[in-house]
Amino acid sequence: MGNIEDESFYPWAVPRILLSIHSPFVPVSTLEKGELLRSGHLYSINIRMEEEHFLEYPFYTNCTDYYGLWKKNNKTGPRSKEMCEELCWWKLYKADLNCDKGFKMIQNLKNVCEHISTYFSVLYMKSKAC
């Protein structure tokens, strides 16, 4: 992410940190899903790893092996369904509006879409290709 040119300092504002812990393969908007931490407080964080297991053959799960596809594509591309969908939305917004509204991990704050409602129906129709 590029540097923000206009930096502001507000001495009356209490500095805080937004924290978000998630899988590296699933994009998360820290502003939406993050926890606001305050200075002078003690926080205890418990992390639990979970793994989803699906029924084996003969049961059909319609799962895509994103890790296999990633390795096959010279370790490029998405490694989860969520990231695949995010990249698809991001490409649609970039192509149609040249902005970053469709991506949770915004690359540049200058490119955030301000007026998106008029284009939503067009993008929704195109998103079916994801």
PDB file of C-alpha atoms in Angstrom, residues 24 28 55-56 58 67 71 83 86-87 93 101 104 107 119 126 129-130:
ATOM      1  CA  PRO A  24      -3.634 -16.099   5.416  1.00  0.00           C
ATOM      2  CA  VAL A  28     -10.501  -9.908   5.876  1.00  0.00           C
ATOM      3  CA  LEU A  55     -16.810 -37.097   3.579  1.00  0.00           C
ATOM      4  CA  GLU A  56     -14.669 -39.226   1.303  1.00  0.00           C
ATOM      5  CA  PRO A  58     -18.491 -42.004  -2.768  1.00  0.00           C
ATOM      6  CA  TYR A  67      -3.883 -25.673  -3.238  1.00  0.00           C
ATOM      7  CA  LYS A  71       0.897 -25.430  -7.261  1.00  0.00           C
ATOM      8  CA  MET A  83      -9.794 -15.196  -2.151  1.00  0.00           C
ATOM      9  CA  GLU A  86     -12.384 -11.340  -3.847  1.00  0.00           C
ATOM     10  CA  LEU A  87     -10.010 -11.322  -6.815  1.00  0.00           C
ATOM     11  CA  TYR A  93     -14.282  -3.034 -10.193  1.00  0.00           C
ATOM     12  CA  LYS A 101     -14.306  -0.926  -3.781  1.00  0.00           C
ATOM     13  CA  LYS A 104     -11.204  -6.061   1.119  1.00  0.00           C
ATOM     14  CA  GLN A 107      -4.114  -1.374  -2.412  1.00  0.00           C
ATOM     15  CA  TYR A 119     -22.762   0.305 -11.061  1.00  0.00           C
ATOM     16  CA  LYS A 126     -20.705  -9.936 -14.350  1.00  0.00           C
ATOM     17  CA  ALA A 129     -18.560 -15.577 -14.010  1.00  0.00           C
ATOM     18  CA  CYS A 130     -16.563 -16.000 -10.760  1.00  0.00           C
TER      19      CYS A 130
END
